Amino acid sequence: MMNEHSINTVIPMPKVQVETRVIGDVHAFKGQYKRFGYPARFCLYYVDGLLIDTGPPHARRAVCGWLEDKPLDRIVLTHFHEDHSGNAGELSRRHKVPVLMGGETARILSDPPRLPLYRRVVWGQMDAVSGRTLSDPLETAKHRFRVVPTPGHTADHVAFVEEEKGWLFAGDLFLSNRLIYGMRGESVPQLIDSLRRVLAYPVQTLFCGHSGVVSDGRSALEKKLRFLEWLREESCRLADRGLSPREISRRLLSGGKMMEWVTLGEFSPVHLIRSIVEKRG
C-alpha cells in the first residue's frame, strides 16, 4: 500500500491547458488539468495592476508565466482555499507586491491547515501567506471595487464589484446555476443572502473562479438564487414530513456520488441539505 509520502512524490505535476482572453480592461486566465480523470479548472483575473486570486500550487509555472509581462501592483484573494490562494506567497515574493485579504482569510493563511490528501493531490498544499487587510473600497488607477462580504461557500469569502463597469469578481460564489453537492461547512442560507447582496449592485458581467467569464452574469446569478431558494423550500417541506437530510438529498439532488467517494465525504449533496434543515426555525 502506498503511504502519503509516496503518493505525493510519484504523481507528476500536471500539464496545464491555458486559455486567455481580454474583456475590456480585464485579462482572464482559465487553466485546466486532470486529476483522477476529473478536470480541475480554475480562473484568475488581472485588471489595472491588480491580480484577483492566484490559482493552485500545481499550476504555479503556468500562472507565473502568464504574469511575466504584466506590471503587478497588488494581489487580492476572495477566500483562503488553495485553488485561490495557492500561489499568493510566491507571486508576492517574485513581484515584491502585497497580498490583500479579509481578516479571517489572513488568520487562516498565516498558518494554513494541512489539507486532506485528495486536495493536496488535486490542487497542492498552500504555503503560509502574510499580507494586508482589505478595506472597502479597493481602488486602482482606473477602477473602484466594492469589497462585498459573501459568506456561504466559506465564512471568509468576499467578492469585488466594479459598479461603473457592472463587473462582479465572484470567487466561488456562483460556480454554476445549480449545485449537486456541497463542501462540508458550506451554507445554503448564507449563499442565498450573499447572492441577494451582490444582486443589489448593478452587476452585468460575472467573473467566476471556475466557470470563467459569464457575459449575462445577472441572469446567471438570478437563476442560481432561484435554485437555492427552491432547494431551501423543498428541503424544509420534506424535513417537516420527517425525512432525514440523506433522504432529502436523494430526492432533490441527483449526482455527486463519485465526488463524495473520492473526497471521503468532504463533498456531498447531504452537506447542502443539512445546512438548510439544521438552521430552519
mmCIF file of C-alpha atoms in Angstrom, residues 63-172:
data_model
loop_
_atom_site.group_PDB
_atom_site.id
_atom_site.type_symbol
_atom_site.label_atom_id
_atom_site.label_comp_id
_atom_site.label_asym_id
_atom_site.label_seq_id
_atom_site.Cartn_x
_atom_site.Cartn_y
_atom_site.Cartn_z
ATOM 1 C CA VAL A 63 0.423 31.228 -13.612
ATOM 2 C CA CYS A 64 3.857 32.771 -13.139
ATOM 3 C CA GLY A 65 4.498 32.612 -16.878
ATOM 4 C CA TRP A 66 1.230 34.393 -17.662
ATOM 5 C CA LEU A 67 2.125 37.241 -15.320
ATOM 6 C CA GLU A 68 5.707 37.747 -16.517
ATOM 7 C CA ASP A 69 4.867 40.637 -18.852
ATOM 8 C CA LYS A 70 2.203 42.240 -16.646
ATOM 9 C CA PRO A 71 3.022 45.055 -14.212
ATOM 10 C CA LEU A 72 1.668 43.797 -10.898
ATOM 11 C CA ASP A 73 0.901 46.199 -8.042
ATOM 12 C CA ARG A 74 -1.246 44.119 -5.685
ATOM 13 C CA ILE A 75 -2.737 40.679 -5.194
ATOM 14 C CA VAL A 76 -6.190 40.213 -3.691
ATOM 15 C CA LEU A 77 -7.845 36.993 -2.506
ATOM 16 C CA THR A 78 -11.537 36.097 -2.432
ATOM 17 C CA HIS A 79 -11.005 33.371 0.205
ATOM 18 C CA PHE A 80 -8.426 31.016 1.643
ATOM 19 C CA HIS A 81 -8.941 27.844 -0.420
ATOM 20 C CA GLU A 82 -5.802 26.517 -2.066
ATOM 21 C CA ASP A 83 -7.089 26.832 -5.630
ATOM 22 C CA HIS A 84 -7.417 30.584 -4.993
ATOM 23 C CA SER A 85 -4.578 31.370 -2.576
ATOM 24 C CA GLY A 86 -2.056 28.705 -3.578
ATOM 25 C CA ASN A 87 0.408 30.966 -5.400
ATOM 26 C CA ALA A 88 -0.068 34.161 -3.392
ATOM 27 C CA GLY A 89 3.138 33.867 -1.382
ATOM 28 C CA GLU A 90 5.314 33.008 -4.384
ATOM 29 C CA LEU A 91 3.877 35.784 -6.559
ATOM 30 C CA SER A 92 4.177 38.290 -3.736
ATOM 31 C CA ARG A 93 7.876 37.449 -3.367
ATOM 32 C CA ARG A 94 8.606 37.426 -7.096
ATOM 33 C CA HIS A 95 6.897 40.714 -7.856
ATOM 34 C CA LYS A 96 7.531 42.349 -4.470
ATOM 35 C CA VAL A 97 3.875 43.283 -4.055
ATOM 36 C CA PRO A 98 1.459 42.982 -1.117
ATOM 37 C CA VAL A 99 -1.318 40.413 -0.737
ATOM 38 C CA LEU A 100 -4.649 41.898 0.362
ATOM 39 C CA MET A 101 -7.283 39.739 2.052
ATOM 40 C CA GLY A 102 -10.023 39.754 4.643
ATOM 41 C CA GLY A 103 -9.151 39.389 8.301
ATOM 42 C CA GLU A 104 -10.350 35.789 8.597
ATOM 43 C CA THR A 105 -8.555 34.808 5.398
ATOM 44 C CA ALA A 106 -5.359 36.317 6.786
ATOM 45 C CA ARG A 107 -5.755 34.433 10.050
ATOM 46 C CA ILE A 108 -6.160 31.094 8.267
ATOM 47 C CA LEU A 109 -3.332 31.639 5.793
ATOM 48 C CA SER A 110 -0.886 32.776 8.460
ATOM 49 C CA ASP A 111 -0.746 29.097 9.477
ATOM 50 C CA PRO A 112 -2.689 27.149 6.841
ATOM 51 C CA PRO A 113 -4.161 23.776 7.767
ATOM 52 C CA ARG A 114 -2.733 20.546 6.420
ATOM 53 C CA LEU A 115 -5.096 19.668 3.613
ATOM 54 C CA PRO A 116 -6.746 16.278 3.100
ATOM 55 C CA LEU A 117 -4.752 14.024 0.804
ATOM 56 C CA TYR A 118 -7.066 14.309 -2.204
ATOM 57 C CA ARG A 119 -6.850 18.128 -2.109
ATOM 58 C CA ARG A 120 -3.071 18.001 -1.950
ATOM 59 C CA VAL A 121 -3.072 15.682 -4.963
ATOM 60 C CA VAL A 122 -5.601 17.735 -6.957
ATOM 61 C CA TRP A 123 -4.541 21.298 -6.104
ATOM 62 C CA GLY A 124 -1.438 21.174 -3.893
ATOM 63 C CA GLN A 125 -0.756 22.352 -0.352
ATOM 64 C CA MET A 126 -0.750 26.128 0.010
ATOM 65 C CA ASP A 127 2.045 27.908 1.865
ATOM 66 C CA ALA A 128 1.691 30.409 4.672
ATOM 67 C CA VAL A 129 0.935 33.911 3.394
ATOM 68 C CA SER A 130 1.223 37.237 5.145
ATOM 69 C CA GLY A 131 -0.417 40.361 3.833
ATOM 70 C CA ARG A 132 -2.553 43.388 4.441
ATOM 71 C CA THR A 133 -6.196 43.638 5.453
ATOM 72 C CA LEU A 134 -8.680 44.587 2.748
ATOM 73 C CA SER A 135 -10.501 47.873 3.023
ATOM 74 C CA ASP A 136 -13.608 48.995 1.172
ATOM 75 C CA PRO A 137 -13.424 50.367 -1.456
ATOM 76 C CA LEU A 138 -10.411 48.868 -3.197
ATOM 77 C CA GLU A 139 -9.086 51.378 -5.720
ATOM 78 C CA THR A 140 -6.688 51.119 -8.642
ATOM 79 C CA ALA A 141 -5.635 53.899 -11.017
ATOM 80 C CA LYS A 142 -8.690 53.355 -13.236
ATOM 81 C CA HIS A 143 -11.194 51.393 -11.180
ATOM 82 C CA ARG A 144 -13.007 51.347 -7.862
ATOM 83 C CA PHE A 145 -14.079 47.987 -6.439
ATOM 84 C CA ARG A 146 -16.569 47.492 -3.649
ATOM 85 C CA VAL A 147 -15.481 44.722 -1.268
ATOM 86 C CA VAL A 148 -18.638 42.718 -0.575
ATOM 87 C CA PRO A 149 -18.778 40.038 2.158
ATOM 88 C CA THR A 150 -20.259 36.919 0.539
ATOM 89 C CA PRO A 151 -20.099 34.020 3.021
ATOM 90 C CA GLY A 152 -21.665 30.675 2.248
ATOM 91 C CA HIS A 153 -19.029 28.779 0.312
ATOM 92 C CA THR A 154 -16.668 29.683 3.163
ATOM 93 C CA ALA A 155 -17.124 32.034 6.100
ATOM 94 C CA ASP A 156 -14.281 34.311 4.906
ATOM 95 C CA HIS A 157 -15.462 34.700 1.301
ATOM 96 C CA VAL A 158 -15.598 38.156 -0.302
ATOM 97 C CA ALA A 159 -16.426 39.363 -3.814
ATOM 98 C CA PHE A 160 -15.464 42.504 -5.713
ATOM 99 C CA VAL A 161 -17.897 44.740 -7.599
ATOM 100 C CA GLU A 162 -16.903 47.466 -10.055
ATOM 101 C CA GLU A 163 -20.186 49.355 -10.159
ATOM 102 C CA GLU A 164 -19.403 51.648 -13.102
ATOM 103 C CA LYS A 165 -18.495 48.688 -15.345
ATOM 104 C CA GLY A 166 -21.055 46.256 -13.919
ATOM 105 C CA TRP A 167 -18.345 43.698 -13.091
ATOM 106 C CA LEU A 168 -18.552 41.086 -10.342
ATOM 107 C CA PHE A 169 -15.443 39.099 -9.446
ATOM 108 C CA ALA A 170 -17.272 36.331 -7.636
ATOM 109 C CA GLY A 171 -14.640 33.823 -6.498
ATOM 110 C CA ASP A 172 -16.676 30.690 -5.678
#
